[in-house]
Amino acid sequence: MHITQLNRECLLHLFSFLDKNSRKSLAKTCHKLLEVFQDPLLWSLLHFHSPAELKKDNFLLGPALKYVSICWYSERVKVCNIEDWMKNNFQKDFCNRHETTVNDFLLEVCNRCPNLLSLTLSGCGHVTDECILLLLKNCPNLKILKLENCVRITDQTLEAVTLYGGSLQTLHVDFCRNITQTGLERVREKRPSVMLRAERSANMIPDNKPEKKLMLEKASRKWVQL
């Protein structure tokens, strides 16, 4: 029996065992397999290992999508974690290549995947509070939000959770250095049912704006002179 003689349910089941690239390659072989590739039911879960994978055309976004993870475990993540005003030209050029990639992808998820249940982001140093806020507003069924090493995430995200995270059951904000204890306490107060974890976040050194940093340096020098 040729693979195309199988019914739709069997083909969907077979496709489910393949990674995104293999699914795309198989879909190119004939029209019937392309239709299977384009079936929304095939795309309930998406996992990415780097922002570069988000720009490929080997996946589909749709209302069937329930689980998304973008976990970038690379030495290059350290560059994204440097405060913007401290980056040299080489580091800025590197970040410019993918600075909006994850945010743009998440905005597409907001628009096309209203039934999302779980989002995990790790090493996504350019993800913003505004993007997470829109996601919480547009994906009202979101139950799990895990953020790790996302340096631009601040207490604004925690505030968005208190306002729009009505379905949220689990919230992780690990190693997010601009999260404060005050923000965490507010989540515990407003959303006591949420399983909240913030490993190291409130104990890390937060970013300081250049002008604030300069004022601290001046004050320090003045104190030494006295």
Short mmCIF file of N, CA, C and O in Angstrom, two decimals, residues 26-129:
data_model
loop_
_atom_site.label_atom_id
_atom_site.label_comp_id
_atom_site.label_asym_id
_atom_site.label_seq_id
_atom_site.Cartn_x
_atom_site.Cartn_y
_atom_site.Cartn_z
N LEU A 26 7.92 16.13 3.54
CA LEU A 26 6.95 15.14 3.09
C LEU A 26 5.78 15.81 2.37
O LEU A 26 5.24 15.28 1.40
N ALA A 27 5.41 17.00 2.84
CA ALA A 27 4.28 17.72 2.24
C ALA A 27 4.58 18.14 0.80
O ALA A 27 3.65 18.36 0.01
N LYS A 28 5.84 18.25 0.46
CA LYS A 28 6.23 18.68 -0.89
C LYS A 28 6.09 17.57 -1.92
O LYS A 28 6.20 17.82 -3.12
N THR A 29 5.85 16.34 -1.49
CA THR A 29 5.86 15.21 -2.42
C THR A 29 4.57 15.06 -3.21
O THR A 29 4.59 14.56 -4.33
N CYS A 30 3.45 15.47 -2.62
CA CYS A 30 2.19 15.39 -3.38
C CYS A 30 1.13 16.27 -2.74
O CYS A 30 1.26 16.69 -1.58
N HIS A 31 0.06 16.53 -3.49
CA HIS A 31 -0.97 17.45 -3.04
C HIS A 31 -1.70 16.91 -1.81
O HIS A 31 -2.04 17.68 -0.89
N LYS A 32 -1.95 15.62 -1.75
CA LYS A 32 -2.68 15.04 -0.63
C LYS A 32 -1.92 15.21 0.67
O LYS A 32 -2.50 15.54 1.71
N LEU A 33 -0.60 14.99 0.63
CA LEU A 33 0.21 15.14 1.84
C LEU A 33 0.36 16.61 2.23
O LEU A 33 0.50 16.93 3.41
N LEU A 34 0.29 17.48 1.24
CA LEU A 34 0.31 18.92 1.54
C LEU A 34 -0.96 19.31 2.30
O LEU A 34 -0.90 20.11 3.24
N GLU A 35 -2.07 18.74 1.93
CA GLU A 35 -3.32 19.02 2.64
C GLU A 35 -3.25 18.54 4.09
O GLU A 35 -3.78 19.20 4.99
N VAL A 36 -2.59 17.41 4.31
CA VAL A 36 -2.42 16.92 5.67
C VAL A 36 -1.54 17.88 6.47
O VAL A 36 -1.83 18.21 7.62
N PHE A 37 -0.47 18.34 5.84
CA PHE A 37 0.44 19.30 6.47
C PHE A 37 -0.31 20.57 6.88
O PHE A 37 -0.01 21.18 7.91
N GLN A 38 -1.27 20.96 6.09
CA GLN A 38 -2.00 22.21 6.33
C GLN A 38 -3.20 22.03 7.25
O GLN A 38 -3.90 23.00 7.55
N ASP A 39 -3.43 20.83 7.72
CA ASP A 39 -4.55 20.59 8.62
C ASP A 39 -4.25 21.20 9.99
O ASP A 39 -3.26 20.85 10.64
N PRO A 40 -5.09 22.10 10.48
CA PRO A 40 -4.84 22.74 11.78
C PRO A 40 -4.69 21.75 12.93
O PRO A 40 -4.00 22.03 13.92
N LEU A 41 -5.35 20.60 12.83
CA LEU A 41 -5.30 19.62 13.92
C LEU A 41 -3.89 19.09 14.14
O LEU A 41 -3.58 18.57 15.22
N LEU A 42 -3.04 19.22 13.13
CA LEU A 42 -1.66 18.74 13.25
C LEU A 42 -0.80 19.67 14.10
O LEU A 42 0.25 19.28 14.60
N TRP A 43 -1.28 20.90 14.29
CA TRP A 43 -0.42 21.93 14.89
C TRP A 43 -0.97 22.40 16.23
O TRP A 43 -1.24 23.58 16.43
N SER A 44 -1.12 21.48 17.14
CA SER A 44 -1.56 21.85 18.49
C SER A 44 -0.39 22.16 19.41
O SER A 44 -0.56 22.77 20.47
N LEU A 45 0.82 21.78 19.00
CA LEU A 45 2.03 21.98 19.82
C LEU A 45 3.18 22.43 18.93
O LEU A 45 3.42 21.85 17.87
N LEU A 46 3.89 23.45 19.37
CA LEU A 46 5.07 23.93 18.65
C LEU A 46 6.20 24.17 19.63
O LEU A 46 6.02 24.82 20.66
N HIS A 47 7.38 23.64 19.29
CA HIS A 47 8.57 23.84 20.12
C HIS A 47 9.70 24.35 19.24
O HIS A 47 9.97 23.79 18.17
N PHE A 48 10.35 25.43 19.68
CA PHE A 48 11.44 26.05 18.92
C PHE A 48 12.69 26.12 19.78
O PHE A 48 12.61 26.36 20.99
N HIS A 49 13.84 25.93 19.14
CA HIS A 49 15.11 25.93 19.86
C HIS A 49 15.91 27.24 19.69
O HIS A 49 16.95 27.40 20.31
N SER A 50 15.43 28.13 18.83
CA SER A 50 16.11 29.42 18.64
C SER A 50 15.16 30.36 17.90
O SER A 50 14.24 29.90 17.21
N PRO A 51 15.38 31.67 18.00
CA PRO A 51 14.54 32.62 17.27
C PRO A 51 14.58 32.41 15.76
O PRO A 51 13.60 32.69 15.07
N ALA A 52 15.71 31.93 15.24
CA ALA A 52 15.83 31.72 13.80
C ALA A 52 14.78 30.75 13.28
O ALA A 52 14.30 30.89 12.14
N GLU A 53 14.39 29.77 14.10
CA GLU A 53 13.39 28.80 13.67
C GLU A 53 12.02 29.43 13.46
O GLU A 53 11.18 28.89 12.74
N LEU A 54 11.78 30.58 14.09
CA LEU A 54 10.47 31.24 13.98
C LEU A 54 10.25 31.82 12.60
O LEU A 54 9.11 32.11 12.22
N LYS A 55 11.31 32.02 11.84
CA LYS A 55 11.20 32.63 10.52
C LYS A 55 11.02 31.60 9.40
O LYS A 55 10.85 31.97 8.24
N LYS A 56 11.04 30.33 9.75
CA LYS A 56 10.88 29.29 8.74
C LYS A 56 9.40 29.10 8.40
O LYS A 56 8.51 29.50 9.14
N ASP A 57 9.17 28.44 7.27
CA ASP A 57 7.80 28.19 6.83
C ASP A 57 7.41 26.73 6.99
O ASP A 57 6.65 26.17 6.20
N ASN A 58 7.94 26.09 8.04
CA ASN A 58 7.69 24.67 8.25
C ASN A 58 6.68 24.40 9.36
O ASN A 58 6.67 23.35 9.97
N PHE A 59 5.83 25.37 9.64
CA PHE A 59 4.79 25.20 10.65
C PHE A 59 3.62 26.12 10.33
O PHE A 59 3.74 27.03 9.50
N LEU A 60 2.50 25.87 11.00
CA LEU A 60 1.31 26.69 10.82
C LEU A 60 0.79 27.17 12.16
O LEU A 60 0.88 26.45 13.16
N LEU A 61 0.25 28.37 12.17
CA LEU A 61 -0.41 28.91 13.36
C LEU A 61 -1.91 28.92 13.11
O LEU A 61 -2.37 29.31 12.04
N GLY A 62 -2.67 28.49 14.12
CA GLY A 62 -4.11 28.46 13.96
C GLY A 62 -4.80 28.24 15.28
O GLY A 62 -4.16 28.09 16.33
N PRO A 63 -6.12 28.21 15.27
CA PRO A 63 -6.89 28.08 16.51
C PRO A 63 -6.68 26.77 17.25
O PRO A 63 -7.04 26.65 18.42
N ALA A 64 -6.10 25.76 16.57
CA ALA A 64 -5.85 24.47 17.23
C ALA A 64 -4.61 24.50 18.12
O ALA A 64 -4.39 23.59 18.93
N LEU A 65 -3.78 25.54 17.97
CA LEU A 65 -2.54 25.60 18.73
C LEU A 65 -2.82 25.79 20.22
O LEU A 65 -3.49 26.73 20.64
N LYS A 66 -2.27 24.89 21.03
CA LYS A 66 -2.49 24.92 22.47
C LYS A 66 -1.20 25.13 23.28
O LYS A 66 -1.24 25.72 24.35
N TYR A 67 -0.07 24.65 22.76
CA TYR A 67 1.18 24.66 23.53
C TYR A 67 2.32 25.21 22.68
O TYR A 67 2.57 24.73 21.58
N VAL A 68 3.02 26.20 23.20
CA VAL A 68 4.16 26.82 22.51
C VAL A 68 5.33 26.96 23.48
O VAL A 68 5.14 27.37 24.62
N SER A 69 6.51 26.61 23.01
CA SER A 69 7.72 26.86 23.80
C SER A 69 8.82 27.35 22.87
O SER A 69 9.00 26.83 21.77
N ILE A 70 9.54 28.37 23.33
CA ILE A 70 10.73 28.88 22.63
C ILE A 70 11.84 28.88 23.66
O ILE A 70 11.88 29.74 24.54
N CYS A 71 12.72 27.91 23.58
CA CYS A 71 13.78 27.75 24.58
C CYS A 71 15.13 27.85 23.89
O CYS A 71 15.55 26.91 23.19
N TRP A 72 15.79 28.97 24.09
CA TRP A 72 17.07 29.24 23.43
C TRP A 72 18.18 29.09 24.45
O TRP A 72 18.43 29.99 25.24
N TYR A 73 18.83 27.95 24.43
CA TYR A 73 19.94 27.69 25.34
C TYR A 73 21.24 27.80 24.55
O TYR A 73 21.72 26.83 23.96
N SER A 74 21.81 28.99 24.52
CA SER A 74 22.99 29.25 23.71
C SER A 74 23.86 30.29 24.41
O SER A 74 23.36 31.14 25.17
N GLU A 75 25.15 30.24 24.15
CA GLU A 75 26.05 31.26 24.70
C GLU A 75 25.68 32.65 24.19
O GLU A 75 25.94 33.66 24.85
N ARG A 76 25.06 32.69 23.01
CA ARG A 76 24.70 33.99 22.43
C ARG A 76 23.59 34.69 23.21
O ARG A 76 23.37 35.89 23.06
N VAL A 77 22.87 33.94 24.03
CA VAL A 77 21.82 34.54 24.85
C VAL A 77 22.42 35.60 25.78
O VAL A 77 21.77 36.60 26.09
N LYS A 78 23.67 35.40 26.20
CA LYS A 78 24.32 36.35 27.10
C LYS A 78 24.41 37.74 26.49
O LYS A 78 24.34 38.74 27.20
N VAL A 79 24.58 37.80 25.17
CA VAL A 79 24.66 39.10 24.50
C VAL A 79 23.33 39.84 24.65
O VAL A 79 23.29 41.03 24.93
N CYS A 80 22.23 39.11 24.47
CA CYS A 80 20.91 39.73 24.57
C CYS A 80 20.61 40.19 25.99
O CYS A 80 19.80 41.09 26.19
N ASN A 81 21.27 39.58 26.96
CA ASN A 81 21.00 39.91 28.36
C ASN A 81 21.75 41.16 28.84
O ASN A 81 21.48 41.66 29.93
N ILE A 82 22.68 41.65 28.05
CA ILE A 82 23.41 42.86 28.43
C ILE A 82 22.48 44.07 28.31
O ILE A 82 21.69 44.16 27.36
N GLU A 83 22.57 44.98 29.27
CA GLU A 83 21.75 46.19 29.19
C GLU A 83 22.03 46.90 27.87
O GLU A 83 23.17 46.99 27.41
N ASP A 84 20.98 47.42 27.24
CA ASP A 84 21.09 48.00 25.90
C ASP A 84 22.15 49.09 25.83
O ASP A 84 22.90 49.18 24.84
N TRP A 85 22.22 49.94 26.87
CA TRP A 85 23.16 51.07 26.81
C TRP A 85 24.61 50.64 27.04
O TRP A 85 25.53 51.42 26.86
N MET A 86 24.81 49.38 27.44
CA MET A 86 26.16 48.88 27.68
C MET A 86 26.71 48.06 26.52
O MET A 86 27.87 47.67 26.52
N LYS A 87 25.89 47.80 25.51
CA LYS A 87 26.33 46.97 24.38
C LYS A 87 27.24 47.75 23.46
O LYS A 87 27.02 48.93 23.18
N ASN A 88 28.29 47.06 22.97
CA ASN A 88 29.14 47.68 21.95
C ASN A 88 28.49 47.51 20.58
O ASN A 88 27.43 46.88 20.44
N ASN A 89 29.10 48.04 19.54
CA ASN A 89 28.50 48.02 18.21
C ASN A 89 28.30 46.60 17.69
O ASN A 89 27.29 46.30 17.05
N PHE A 90 29.25 45.73 17.98
CA PHE A 90 29.13 44.34 17.54
C PHE A 90 27.93 43.67 18.20
O PHE A 90 27.15 42.96 17.55
N GLN A 91 27.77 43.89 19.50
CA GLN A 91 26.66 43.30 20.23
C GLN A 91 25.32 43.87 19.77
O GLN A 91 24.33 43.13 19.65
N LYS A 92 25.30 45.17 19.50
CA LYS A 92 24.06 45.78 19.01
C LYS A 92 23.68 45.22 17.65
O LYS A 92 22.50 44.95 17.37
N ASP A 93 24.67 45.04 16.79
CA ASP A 93 24.40 44.49 15.46
C ASP A 93 23.85 43.07 15.56
O ASP A 93 22.93 42.70 14.84
N PHE A 94 24.40 42.29 16.47
CA PHE A 94 23.92 40.92 16.66
C PHE A 94 22.47 40.92 17.11
O PHE A 94 21.64 40.16 16.59
N CYS A 95 22.14 41.77 18.07
CA CYS A 95 20.78 41.82 18.60
C CYS A 95 19.79 42.36 17.58
O CYS A 95 18.63 41.92 17.53
N ASN A 96 20.24 43.30 16.76
CA ASN A 96 19.34 43.89 15.77
C ASN A 96 18.82 42.85 14.78
O ASN A 96 17.74 43.02 14.21
N ARG A 97 19.57 41.79 14.59
CA ARG A 97 19.17 40.77 13.62
C ARG A 97 17.94 40.00 14.06
O ARG A 97 17.21 39.46 13.24
N HIS A 98 17.69 39.93 15.36
CA HIS A 98 16.55 39.14 15.83
C HIS A 98 15.78 39.83 16.96
O HIS A 98 14.97 39.20 17.63
N GLU A 99 16.01 41.11 17.15
CA GLU A 99 15.43 41.80 18.30
C GLU A 99 13.90 41.71 18.34
O GLU A 99 13.31 41.57 19.41
N THR A 100 13.25 41.78 17.19
CA THR A 100 11.78 41.77 17.18
C THR A 100 11.21 40.40 16.79
O THR A 100 9.99 40.24 16.73
N THR A 101 12.08 39.43 16.54
CA THR A 101 11.61 38.14 16.01
C THR A 101 10.61 37.45 16.92
O THR A 101 9.53 37.04 16.49
N VAL A 102 10.94 37.30 18.19
CA VAL A 102 10.05 36.60 19.11
C VAL A 102 8.78 37.41 19.36
O VAL A 102 7.67 36.87 19.38
N ASN A 103 8.93 38.73 19.52
CA ASN A 103 7.75 39.57 19.72
C ASN A 103 6.80 39.50 18.53
O ASN A 103 5.58 39.40 18.70
N ASP A 104 7.35 39.55 17.32
CA ASP A 104 6.52 39.47 16.11
C ASP A 104 5.78 38.13 16.05
O ASP A 104 4.60 38.08 15.68
N PHE A 105 6.48 37.07 16.41
CA PHE A 105 5.85 35.76 16.42
C PHE A 105 4.71 35.70 17.43
O PHE A 105 3.62 35.21 17.14
N LEU A 106 4.95 36.22 18.63
CA LEU A 106 3.92 36.19 19.67
C LEU A 106 2.72 37.05 19.30
O LEU A 106 1.58 36.72 19.67
N LEU A 107 2.95 38.12 18.57
CA LEU A 107 1.83 38.93 18.11
C LEU A 107 0.97 38.15 17.12
O LEU A 107 -0.26 38.27 17.10
N GLU A 108 1.61 37.33 16.28
CA GLU A 108 0.87 36.46 15.37
C GLU A 108 0.06 35.44 16.17
O GLU A 108 -1.08 35.11 15.82
N VAL A 109 0.65 34.93 17.23
CA VAL A 109 -0.06 33.99 18.10
C VAL A 109 -1.29 34.67 18.70
O VAL A 109 -2.38 34.09 18.78
N CYS A 110 -1.12 35.91 19.13
CA CYS A 110 -2.24 36.68 19.69
C CYS A 110 -3.40 36.76 18.71
O CYS A 110 -4.56 36.63 19.08
N ASN A 111 -3.07 36.98 17.45
CA ASN A 111 -4.09 37.21 16.43
C ASN A 111 -4.73 35.93 15.91
O ASN A 111 -5.88 35.95 15.47
N ARG A 112 -3.97 34.83 15.96
CA ARG A 112 -4.44 33.62 15.27
C ARG A 112 -4.63 32.40 16.16
O ARG A 112 -5.17 31.39 15.71
N CYS A 113 -4.24 32.49 17.42
CA CYS A 113 -4.29 31.31 18.29
C CYS A 113 -4.98 31.65 19.62
O CYS A 113 -4.34 31.61 20.68
N PRO A 114 -6.27 31.92 19.58
CA PRO A 114 -6.97 32.36 20.80
C PRO A 114 -7.13 31.26 21.84
O PRO A 114 -7.47 31.56 22.99
N ASN A 115 -6.89 30.00 21.47
CA ASN A 115 -7.10 28.89 22.39
C ASN A 115 -5.81 28.40 23.05
O ASN A 115 -5.78 27.31 23.62
N LEU A 116 -4.77 29.21 22.98
CA LEU A 116 -3.48 28.84 23.58
C LEU A 116 -3.64 28.56 25.07
O LEU A 116 -4.27 29.33 25.80
N LEU A 117 -3.06 27.46 25.52
CA LEU A 117 -3.14 27.06 26.92
C LEU A 117 -1.83 27.23 27.67
O LEU A 117 -1.83 27.46 28.88
N SER A 118 -0.70 27.11 26.95
CA SER A 118 0.61 27.13 27.63
C SER A 118 1.65 27.83 26.77
O SER A 118 1.74 27.58 25.56
N LEU A 119 2.44 28.70 27.41
CA LEU A 119 3.55 29.38 26.74
C LEU A 119 4.78 29.32 27.63
O LEU A 119 4.73 29.70 28.80
N THR A 120 5.88 28.84 27.06
CA THR A 120 7.16 28.80 27.76
C THR A 120 8.19 29.56 26.94
O THR A 120 8.38 29.29 25.76
N LEU A 121 8.86 30.52 27.57
CA LEU A 121 9.91 31.30 26.93
C LEU A 121 11.16 31.23 27.80
O LEU A 121 11.10 31.56 28.98
N SER A 122 12.27 30.83 27.21
CA SER A 122 13.53 30.78 27.95
C SER A 122 14.63 31.38 27.09
O SER A 122 14.79 31.01 25.92
N GLY A 123 15.38 32.32 27.66
CA GLY A 123 16.47 32.95 26.92
C GLY A 123 16.01 33.95 25.89
O GLY A 123 16.79 34.34 25.03
N CYS A 124 14.76 34.37 25.97
CA CYS A 124 14.22 35.34 25.01
C CYS A 124 14.40 36.74 25.58
O CYS A 124 13.46 37.32 26.17
N GLY A 125 15.60 37.27 25.43
CA GLY A 125 15.97 38.52 26.09
C GLY A 125 15.30 39.77 25.56
O GLY A 125 15.41 40.83 26.17
N HIS A 126 14.62 39.67 24.41
CA HIS A 126 14.01 40.86 23.83
C HIS A 126 12.49 40.88 23.95
O HIS A 126 11.84 41.80 23.46
N VAL A 127 11.92 39.88 24.60
CA VAL A 127 10.47 39.86 24.79
C VAL A 127 10.08 40.97 25.76
O VAL A 127 10.71 41.16 26.79
N THR A 128 9.03 41.70 25.43
CA THR A 128 8.64 42.87 26.21
C THR A 128 7.37 42.62 27.03
O THR A 128 6.59 41.71 26.76
N ASP A 129 7.18 43.48 28.03
CA ASP A 129 5.97 43.44 28.84
C ASP A 129 4.73 43.64 27.97
O ASP A 129 3.70 42.98 28.17
#
